mmCIF file of C-alpha atoms in Angstrom:
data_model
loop_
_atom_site.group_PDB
_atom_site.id
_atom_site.type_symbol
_atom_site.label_atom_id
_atom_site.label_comp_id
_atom_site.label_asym_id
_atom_site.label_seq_id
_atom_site.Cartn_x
_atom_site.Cartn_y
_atom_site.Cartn_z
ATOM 1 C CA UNK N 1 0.000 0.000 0.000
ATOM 2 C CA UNK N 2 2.851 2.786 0.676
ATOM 3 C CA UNK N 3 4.627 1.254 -2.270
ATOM 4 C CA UNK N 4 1.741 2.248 -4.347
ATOM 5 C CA UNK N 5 0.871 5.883 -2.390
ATOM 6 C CA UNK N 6 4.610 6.725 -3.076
ATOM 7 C CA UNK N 7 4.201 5.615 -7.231
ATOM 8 C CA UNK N 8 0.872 7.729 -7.277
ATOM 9 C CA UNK N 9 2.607 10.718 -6.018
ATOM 10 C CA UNK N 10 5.172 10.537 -8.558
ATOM 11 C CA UNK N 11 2.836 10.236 -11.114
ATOM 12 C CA UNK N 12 1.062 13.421 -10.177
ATOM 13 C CA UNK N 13 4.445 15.518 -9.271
ATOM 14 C CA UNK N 14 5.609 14.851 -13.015
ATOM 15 C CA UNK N 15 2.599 16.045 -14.246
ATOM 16 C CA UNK N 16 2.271 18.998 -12.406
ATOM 17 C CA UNK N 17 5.871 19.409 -13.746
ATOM 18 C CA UNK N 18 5.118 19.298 -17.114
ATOM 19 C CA UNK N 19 2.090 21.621 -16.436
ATOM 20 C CA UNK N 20 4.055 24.053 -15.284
ATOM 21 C CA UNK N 21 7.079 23.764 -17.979
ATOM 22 C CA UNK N 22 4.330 24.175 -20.740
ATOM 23 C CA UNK N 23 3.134 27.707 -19.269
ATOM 24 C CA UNK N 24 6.388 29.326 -19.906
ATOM 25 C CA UNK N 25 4.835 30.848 -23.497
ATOM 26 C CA UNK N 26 7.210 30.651 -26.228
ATOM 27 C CA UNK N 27 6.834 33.979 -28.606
ATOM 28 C CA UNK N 28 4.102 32.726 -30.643
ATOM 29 C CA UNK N 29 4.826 31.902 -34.576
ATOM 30 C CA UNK N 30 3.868 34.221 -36.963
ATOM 31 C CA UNK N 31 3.442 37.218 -34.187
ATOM 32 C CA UNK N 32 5.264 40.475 -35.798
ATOM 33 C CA UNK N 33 8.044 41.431 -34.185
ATOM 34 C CA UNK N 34 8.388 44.254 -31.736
ATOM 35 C CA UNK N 35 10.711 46.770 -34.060
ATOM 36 C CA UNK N 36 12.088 50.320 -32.741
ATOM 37 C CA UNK N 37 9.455 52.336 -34.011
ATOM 38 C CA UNK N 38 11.374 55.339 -36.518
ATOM 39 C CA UNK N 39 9.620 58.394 -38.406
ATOM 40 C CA UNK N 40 9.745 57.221 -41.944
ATOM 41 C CA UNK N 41 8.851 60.606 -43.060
ATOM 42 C CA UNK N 42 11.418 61.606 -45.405
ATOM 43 C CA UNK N 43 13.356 64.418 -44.108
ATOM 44 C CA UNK N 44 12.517 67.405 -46.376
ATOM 45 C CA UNK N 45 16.667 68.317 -47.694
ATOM 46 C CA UNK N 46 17.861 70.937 -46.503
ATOM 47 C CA UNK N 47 17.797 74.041 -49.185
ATOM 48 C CA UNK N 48 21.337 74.444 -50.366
ATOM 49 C CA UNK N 49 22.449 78.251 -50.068
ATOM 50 C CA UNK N 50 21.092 80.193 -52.780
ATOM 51 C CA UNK N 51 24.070 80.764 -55.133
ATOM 52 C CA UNK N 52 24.388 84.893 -55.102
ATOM 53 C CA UNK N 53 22.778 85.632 -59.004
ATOM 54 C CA UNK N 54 26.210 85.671 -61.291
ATOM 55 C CA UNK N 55 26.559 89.180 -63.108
ATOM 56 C CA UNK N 56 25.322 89.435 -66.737
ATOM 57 C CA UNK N 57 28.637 88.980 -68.731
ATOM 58 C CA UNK N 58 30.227 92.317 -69.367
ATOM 59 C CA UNK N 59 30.183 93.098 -73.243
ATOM 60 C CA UNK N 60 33.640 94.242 -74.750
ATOM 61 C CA UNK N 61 33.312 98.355 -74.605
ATOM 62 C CA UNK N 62 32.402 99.210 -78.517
ATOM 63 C CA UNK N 63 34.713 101.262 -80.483
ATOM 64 C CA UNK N 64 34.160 104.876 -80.950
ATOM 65 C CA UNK N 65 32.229 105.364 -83.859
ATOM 66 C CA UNK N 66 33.534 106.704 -87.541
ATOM 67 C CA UNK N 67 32.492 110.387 -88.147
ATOM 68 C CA UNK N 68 33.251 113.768 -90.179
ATOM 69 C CA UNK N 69 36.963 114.466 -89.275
ATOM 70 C CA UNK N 70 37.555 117.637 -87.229
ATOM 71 C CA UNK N 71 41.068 117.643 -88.513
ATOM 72 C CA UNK N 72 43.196 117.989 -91.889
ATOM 73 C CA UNK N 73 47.040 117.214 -91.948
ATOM 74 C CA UNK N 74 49.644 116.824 -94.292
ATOM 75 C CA UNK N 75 53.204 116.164 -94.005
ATOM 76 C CA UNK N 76 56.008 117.178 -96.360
ATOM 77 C CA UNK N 77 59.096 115.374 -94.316
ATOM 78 C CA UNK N 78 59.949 114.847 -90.694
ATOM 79 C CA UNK N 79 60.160 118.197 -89.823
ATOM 80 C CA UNK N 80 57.540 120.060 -92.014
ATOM 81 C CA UNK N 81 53.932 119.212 -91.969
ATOM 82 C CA UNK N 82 50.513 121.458 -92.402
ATOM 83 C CA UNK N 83 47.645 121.127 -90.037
ATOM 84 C CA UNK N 84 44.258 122.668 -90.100
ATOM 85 C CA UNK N 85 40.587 122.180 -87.890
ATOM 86 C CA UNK N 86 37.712 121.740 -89.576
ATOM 87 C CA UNK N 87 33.863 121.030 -89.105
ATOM 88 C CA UNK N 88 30.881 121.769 -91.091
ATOM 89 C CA UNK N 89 29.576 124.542 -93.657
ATOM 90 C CA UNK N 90 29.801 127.431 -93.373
ATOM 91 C CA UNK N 91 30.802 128.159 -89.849
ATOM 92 C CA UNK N 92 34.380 126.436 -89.878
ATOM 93 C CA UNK N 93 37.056 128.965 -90.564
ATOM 94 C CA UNK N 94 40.095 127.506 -92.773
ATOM 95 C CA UNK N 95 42.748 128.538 -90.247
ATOM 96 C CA UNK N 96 46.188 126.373 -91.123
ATOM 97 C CA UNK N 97 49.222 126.234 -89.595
ATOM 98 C CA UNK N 98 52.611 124.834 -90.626
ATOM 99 C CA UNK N 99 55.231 123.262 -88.022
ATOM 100 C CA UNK N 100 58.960 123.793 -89.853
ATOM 101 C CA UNK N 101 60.490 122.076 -86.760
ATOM 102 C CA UNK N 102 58.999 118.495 -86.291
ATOM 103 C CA UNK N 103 56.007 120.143 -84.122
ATOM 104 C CA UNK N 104 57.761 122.109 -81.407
ATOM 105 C CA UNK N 105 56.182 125.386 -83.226
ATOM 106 C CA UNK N 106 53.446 126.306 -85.264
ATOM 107 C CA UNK N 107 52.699 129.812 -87.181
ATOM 108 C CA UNK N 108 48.891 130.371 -88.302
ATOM 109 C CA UNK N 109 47.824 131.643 -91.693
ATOM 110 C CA UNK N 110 44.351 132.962 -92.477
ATOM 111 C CA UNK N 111 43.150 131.849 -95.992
ATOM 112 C CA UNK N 112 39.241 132.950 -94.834
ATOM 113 C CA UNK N 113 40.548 136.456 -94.702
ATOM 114 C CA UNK N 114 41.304 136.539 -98.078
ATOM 115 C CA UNK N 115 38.935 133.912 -99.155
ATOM 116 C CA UNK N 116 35.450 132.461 -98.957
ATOM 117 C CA UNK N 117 36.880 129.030 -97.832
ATOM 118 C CA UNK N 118 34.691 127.207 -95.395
ATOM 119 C CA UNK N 119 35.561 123.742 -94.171
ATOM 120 C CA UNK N 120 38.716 121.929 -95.253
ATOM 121 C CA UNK N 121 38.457 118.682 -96.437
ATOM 122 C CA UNK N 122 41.852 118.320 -97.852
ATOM 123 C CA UNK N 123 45.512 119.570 -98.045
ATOM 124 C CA UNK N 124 47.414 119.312 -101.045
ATOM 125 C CA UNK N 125 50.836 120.263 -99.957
ATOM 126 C CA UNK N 126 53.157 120.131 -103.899
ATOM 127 C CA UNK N 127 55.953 121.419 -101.594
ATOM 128 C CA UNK N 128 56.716 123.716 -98.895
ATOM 129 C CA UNK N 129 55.930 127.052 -100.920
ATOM 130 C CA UNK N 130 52.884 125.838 -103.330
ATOM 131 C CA UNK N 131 49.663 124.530 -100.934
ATOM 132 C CA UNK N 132 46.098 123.778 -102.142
ATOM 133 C CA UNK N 133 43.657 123.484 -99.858
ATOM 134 C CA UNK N 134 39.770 121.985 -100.965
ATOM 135 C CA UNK N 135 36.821 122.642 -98.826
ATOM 136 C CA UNK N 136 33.397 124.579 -99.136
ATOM 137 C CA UNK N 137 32.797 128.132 -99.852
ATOM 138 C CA UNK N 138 31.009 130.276 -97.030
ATOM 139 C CA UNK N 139 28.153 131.706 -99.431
ATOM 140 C CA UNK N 140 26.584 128.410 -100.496
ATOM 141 C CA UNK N 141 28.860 125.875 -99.227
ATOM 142 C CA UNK N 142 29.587 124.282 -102.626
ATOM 143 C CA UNK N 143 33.378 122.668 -103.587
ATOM 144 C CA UNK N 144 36.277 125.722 -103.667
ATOM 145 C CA UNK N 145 39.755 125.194 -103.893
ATOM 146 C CA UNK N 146 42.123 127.548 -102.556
ATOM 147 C CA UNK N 147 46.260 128.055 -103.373
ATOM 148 C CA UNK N 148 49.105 129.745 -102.158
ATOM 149 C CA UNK N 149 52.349 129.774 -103.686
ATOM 150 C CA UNK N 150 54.460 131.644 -101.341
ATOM 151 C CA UNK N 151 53.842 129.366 -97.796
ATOM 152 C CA UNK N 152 50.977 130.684 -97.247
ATOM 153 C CA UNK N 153 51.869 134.311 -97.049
ATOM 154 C CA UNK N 154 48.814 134.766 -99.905
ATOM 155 C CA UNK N 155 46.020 133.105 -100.671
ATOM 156 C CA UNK N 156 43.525 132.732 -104.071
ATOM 157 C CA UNK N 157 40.582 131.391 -105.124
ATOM 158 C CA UNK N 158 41.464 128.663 -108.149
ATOM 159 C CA UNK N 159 37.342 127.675 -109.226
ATOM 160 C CA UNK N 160 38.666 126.382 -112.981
ATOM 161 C CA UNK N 161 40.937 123.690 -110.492
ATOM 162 C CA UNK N 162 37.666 122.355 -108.529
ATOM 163 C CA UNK N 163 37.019 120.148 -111.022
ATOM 164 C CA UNK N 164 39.759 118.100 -111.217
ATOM 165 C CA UNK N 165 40.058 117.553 -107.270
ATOM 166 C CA UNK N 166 38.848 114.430 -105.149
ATOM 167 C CA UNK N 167 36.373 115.650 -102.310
ATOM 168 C CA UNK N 168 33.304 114.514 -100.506
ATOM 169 C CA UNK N 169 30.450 115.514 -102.747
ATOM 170 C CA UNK N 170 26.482 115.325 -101.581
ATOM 171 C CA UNK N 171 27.504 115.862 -98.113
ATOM 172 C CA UNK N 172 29.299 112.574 -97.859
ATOM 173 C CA UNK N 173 26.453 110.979 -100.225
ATOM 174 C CA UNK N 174 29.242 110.446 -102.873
ATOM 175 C CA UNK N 175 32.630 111.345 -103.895
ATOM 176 C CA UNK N 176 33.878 113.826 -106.632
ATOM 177 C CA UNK N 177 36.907 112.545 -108.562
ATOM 178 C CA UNK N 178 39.139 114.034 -111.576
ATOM 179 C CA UNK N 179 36.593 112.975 -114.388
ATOM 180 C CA UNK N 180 33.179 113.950 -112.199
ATOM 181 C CA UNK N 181 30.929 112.092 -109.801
ATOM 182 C CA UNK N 182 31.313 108.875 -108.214
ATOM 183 C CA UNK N 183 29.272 106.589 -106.309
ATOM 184 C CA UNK N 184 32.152 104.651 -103.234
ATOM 185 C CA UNK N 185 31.552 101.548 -101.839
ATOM 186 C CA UNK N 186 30.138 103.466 -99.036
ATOM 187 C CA UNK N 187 26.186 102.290 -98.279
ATOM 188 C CA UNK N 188 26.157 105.063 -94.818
ATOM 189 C CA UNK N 189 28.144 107.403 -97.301
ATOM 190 C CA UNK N 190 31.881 108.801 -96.969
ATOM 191 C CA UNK N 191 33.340 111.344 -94.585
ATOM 192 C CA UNK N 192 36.922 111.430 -95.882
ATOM 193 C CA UNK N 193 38.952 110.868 -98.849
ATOM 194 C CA UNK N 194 42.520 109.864 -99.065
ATOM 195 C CA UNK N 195 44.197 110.311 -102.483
ATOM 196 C CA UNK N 196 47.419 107.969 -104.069
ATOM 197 C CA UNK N 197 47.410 109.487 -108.044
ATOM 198 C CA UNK N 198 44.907 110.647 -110.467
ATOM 199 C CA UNK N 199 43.132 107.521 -110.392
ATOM 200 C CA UNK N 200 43.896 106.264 -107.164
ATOM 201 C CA UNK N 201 41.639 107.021 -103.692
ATOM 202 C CA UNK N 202 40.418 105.263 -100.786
ATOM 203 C CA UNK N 203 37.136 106.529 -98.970
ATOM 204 C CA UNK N 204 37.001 106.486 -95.853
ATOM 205 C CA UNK N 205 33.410 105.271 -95.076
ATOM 206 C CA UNK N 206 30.664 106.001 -92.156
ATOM 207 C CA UNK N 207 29.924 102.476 -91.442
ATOM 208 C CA UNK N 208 33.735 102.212 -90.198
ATOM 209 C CA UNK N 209 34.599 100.794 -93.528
ATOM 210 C CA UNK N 210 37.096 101.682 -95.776
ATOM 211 C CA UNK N 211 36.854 101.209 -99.681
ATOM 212 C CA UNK N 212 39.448 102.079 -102.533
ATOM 213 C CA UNK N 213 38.992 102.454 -105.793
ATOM 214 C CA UNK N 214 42.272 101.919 -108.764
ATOM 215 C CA UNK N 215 40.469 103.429 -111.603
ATOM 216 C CA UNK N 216 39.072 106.683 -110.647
ATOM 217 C CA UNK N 217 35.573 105.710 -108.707
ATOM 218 C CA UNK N 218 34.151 103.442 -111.690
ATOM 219 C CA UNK N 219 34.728 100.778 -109.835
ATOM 220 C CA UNK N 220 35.679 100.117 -105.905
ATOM 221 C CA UNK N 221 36.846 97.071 -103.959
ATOM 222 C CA UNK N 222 34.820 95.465 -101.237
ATOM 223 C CA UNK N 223 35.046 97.434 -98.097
ATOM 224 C CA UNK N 224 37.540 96.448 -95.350
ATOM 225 C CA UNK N 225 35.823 96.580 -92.500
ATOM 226 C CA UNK N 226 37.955 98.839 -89.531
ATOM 227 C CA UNK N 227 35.684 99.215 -86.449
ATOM 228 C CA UNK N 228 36.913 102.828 -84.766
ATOM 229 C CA UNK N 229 38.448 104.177 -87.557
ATOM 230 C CA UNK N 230 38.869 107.637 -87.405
ATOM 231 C CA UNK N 231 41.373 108.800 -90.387
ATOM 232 C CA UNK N 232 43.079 107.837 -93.137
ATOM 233 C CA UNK N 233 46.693 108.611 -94.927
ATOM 234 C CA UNK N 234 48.601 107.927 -98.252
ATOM 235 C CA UNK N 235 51.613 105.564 -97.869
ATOM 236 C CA UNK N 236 54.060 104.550 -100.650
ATOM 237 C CA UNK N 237 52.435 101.159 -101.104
ATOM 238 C CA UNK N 238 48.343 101.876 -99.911
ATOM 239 C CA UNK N 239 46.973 103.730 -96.981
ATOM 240 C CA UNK N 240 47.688 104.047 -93.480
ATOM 241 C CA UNK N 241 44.552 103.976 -90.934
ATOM 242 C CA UNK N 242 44.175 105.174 -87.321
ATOM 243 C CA UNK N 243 41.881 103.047 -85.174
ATOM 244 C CA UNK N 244 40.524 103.709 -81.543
ATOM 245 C CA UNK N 245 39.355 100.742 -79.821
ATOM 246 C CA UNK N 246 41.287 98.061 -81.458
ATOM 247 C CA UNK N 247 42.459 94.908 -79.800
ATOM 248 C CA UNK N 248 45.819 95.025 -78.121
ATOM 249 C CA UNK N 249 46.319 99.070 -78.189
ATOM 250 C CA UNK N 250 44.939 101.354 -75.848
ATOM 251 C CA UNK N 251 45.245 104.385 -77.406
ATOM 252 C CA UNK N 252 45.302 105.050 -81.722
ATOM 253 C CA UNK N 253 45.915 102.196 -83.612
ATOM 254 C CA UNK N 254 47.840 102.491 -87.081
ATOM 255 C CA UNK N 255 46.780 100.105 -89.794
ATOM 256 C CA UNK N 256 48.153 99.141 -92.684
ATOM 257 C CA UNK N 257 46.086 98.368 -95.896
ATOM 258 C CA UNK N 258 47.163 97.882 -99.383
ATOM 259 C CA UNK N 259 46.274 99.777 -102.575
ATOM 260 C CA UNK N 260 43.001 98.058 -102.884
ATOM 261 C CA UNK N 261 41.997 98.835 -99.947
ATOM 262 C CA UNK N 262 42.136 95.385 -98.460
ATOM 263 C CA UNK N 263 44.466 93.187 -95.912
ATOM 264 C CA UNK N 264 44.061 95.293 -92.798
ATOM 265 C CA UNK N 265 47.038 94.693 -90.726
ATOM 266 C CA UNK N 266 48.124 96.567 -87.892
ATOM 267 C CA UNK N 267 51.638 97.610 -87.706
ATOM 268 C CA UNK N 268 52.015 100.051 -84.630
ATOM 269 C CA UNK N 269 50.695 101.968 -81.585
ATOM 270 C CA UNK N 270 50.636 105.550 -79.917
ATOM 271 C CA UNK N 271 49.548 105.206 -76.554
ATOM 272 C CA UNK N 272 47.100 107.241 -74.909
ATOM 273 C CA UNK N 273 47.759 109.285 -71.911
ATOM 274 C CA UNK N 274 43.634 109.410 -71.338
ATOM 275 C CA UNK N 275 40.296 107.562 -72.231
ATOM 276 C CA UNK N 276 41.397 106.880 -76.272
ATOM 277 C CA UNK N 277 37.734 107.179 -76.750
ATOM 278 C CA UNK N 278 37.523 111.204 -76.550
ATOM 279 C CA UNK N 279 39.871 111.027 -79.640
ATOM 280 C CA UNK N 280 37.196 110.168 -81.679
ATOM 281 C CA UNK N 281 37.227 112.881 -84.152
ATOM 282 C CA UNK N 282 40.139 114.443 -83.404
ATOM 283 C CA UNK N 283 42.584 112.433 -85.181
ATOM 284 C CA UNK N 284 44.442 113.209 -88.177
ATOM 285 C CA UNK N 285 47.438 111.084 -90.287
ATOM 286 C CA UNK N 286 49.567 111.172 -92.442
ATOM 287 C CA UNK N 287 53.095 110.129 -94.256
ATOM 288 C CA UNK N 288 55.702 112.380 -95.401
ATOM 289 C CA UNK N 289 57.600 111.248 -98.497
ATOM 290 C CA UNK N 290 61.063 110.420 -96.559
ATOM 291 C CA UNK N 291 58.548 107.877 -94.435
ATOM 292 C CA UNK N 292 57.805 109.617 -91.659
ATOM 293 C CA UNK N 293 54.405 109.144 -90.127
ATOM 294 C CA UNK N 294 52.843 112.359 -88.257
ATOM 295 C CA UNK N 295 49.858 111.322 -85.789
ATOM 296 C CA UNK N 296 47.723 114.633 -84.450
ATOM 297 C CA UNK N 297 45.985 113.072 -81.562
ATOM 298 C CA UNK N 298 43.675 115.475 -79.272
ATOM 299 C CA UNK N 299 46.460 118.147 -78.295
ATOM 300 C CA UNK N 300 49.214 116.277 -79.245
ATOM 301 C CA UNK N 301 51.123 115.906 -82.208
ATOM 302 C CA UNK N 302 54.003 112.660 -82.476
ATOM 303 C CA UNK N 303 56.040 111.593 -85.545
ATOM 304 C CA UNK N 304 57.006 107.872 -85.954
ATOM 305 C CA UNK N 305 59.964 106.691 -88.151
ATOM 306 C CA UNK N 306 58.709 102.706 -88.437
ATOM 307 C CA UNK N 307 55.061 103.753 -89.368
ATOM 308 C CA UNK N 308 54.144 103.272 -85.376
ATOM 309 C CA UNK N 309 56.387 100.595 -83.812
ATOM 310 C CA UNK N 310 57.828 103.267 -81.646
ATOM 311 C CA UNK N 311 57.503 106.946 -81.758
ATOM 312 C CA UNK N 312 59.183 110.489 -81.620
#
């Protein structure tokens, strides 16, 4: 009997055992797991610094434009040239002067005094005793020619030499050469005329062009674009140009075209002591016979041996 009290309690210890080992709950199958819960909201970026707006790009400055020259000059070697101002019909005087020392002096002549001659466009120095000078008469501003054949002392009208002359006809609507009227390669017209022989001319033209002509205006080579031109001279082998704005030189530009007009190619510099641009229309060129290039910049006159590499 205790034998089988003692097996009976056994029996009911190891199942109260196993009752008790069964409530320890294993995490059920298939439950979700617990995760860290985390704001999935995307975080909004963060705005980059606004970049500060970048300046508009700066355009080049423009050269100065081409108009009417203010100026006439004409060298005879390096130490004699003839200068006059000009401007328009009939209110510019013709009031020369001539420099017998390479510039360091200058005595004045009035022609007007004498004359009805109103605005130069162009001296015709034969020599340093016999100057012609073509511009407009003060009455009705048509084409006079002037002439003195004692340096200027005197001065006479010449009317039966007009005709004959290159000048700016039309104002600056065409060009009057040795056999009559002529029509330049100049669509905004012409504001100066440069003259190599009888037949031989290049126009200097409003557009900042400049167009030459080898058979007295019949016919004229395509224009050679020079942006800032402002004058135009007679070399042995084509025509000299002075240029404000031009890459590479800040002050006038000289540029070297040949008898056609064409193959612009710059051959030397004259610094400016100020803005280049208030030369615009103040400039005046030219070669002497011996070579020597005269520049008449704003108040100052310089004289180059090498056509503008380096000057006087």
């Amino acid at each position: 009997m205790a034998i089988a009290v003692v097996a009976l309690l056994l029996i009911v210890d190891a199942v109260l055992i196993g009752l008790a080992l069964s409530g320890r709950d294993p995490e059920p199958s298939g439950a979700t797991p617990q995760v860290e819960v985390v704001d999935d909201v995307a975080a909004e970026p963060s705005a980059s610094p606004s970049a500060e707006p970048s300046a508009e790009p700066t355009a080049p400055p423009q050269p100065p434009a081409t108009g009417a020259a203010q100026r006439v000059m004409t060298a005879i070697d390096g130490s004699t040239a003839w200068r006059v101002p000009t401007g328009p019909c009939p209110e510019a005087q013709v009031l020369p002067e001539v420099t017998r020392d390479a510039g360091a002096a200058w005595q004045p002549f009035d022609p007007s005094a004498e004359t009805d001659l109103r605005s130069v466009q162009r001296l015709i120095v034969s020599s340093a005793e016999s100057i012609a000078i073509v511009g407009l008469a003060a009455d009705d501003c048509s084409p006079s020619l002037v002439r003195t054949y004692v340096g200027g002392i005197d001065w006479a009208s010449y009317p039966e030499e007009v005709g004959s002359a290159w000048y700016i006809a039309d104002g600056g609507a065409g060009v009057h050469a040795p056999g009559g009227s002529v029509q330049p390669a100049c669509p905004a017209g012409a504001v100066a005329i440069s003259v190599s022989r009888t037949d031989s001319a290049a126009a200097l033209c409003a557009d900042g062009s400049v167009a030459a002509t080898v058979d007295a205006g019949r016919t004229w080579g395509a224009p050679a674009a020079l942006p800032g031109v402002q004058a135009l001279a007679l070399r042995s082998d084509g025509y000299l140009a002075a240029v404000l704005g031009g890459e590479g030189c800040a002050g006038v530009a000289i540029v070297a075209l040949d008898r056609s007009g064409a193959a612009p190619t710059p051959v030397g510099c004259r610094a400016a002591s100020g803005d280049a641009a208030s030369l615009a229309g103040l400039i005046a060129l030219s070669e002497s016979s011996d070579g020597t290039l005269w520049l008449w910049a704003g108040d100052e006159v310089a004289r180059s041996e090498d056509r503008g590499a380096t000057w006087l």
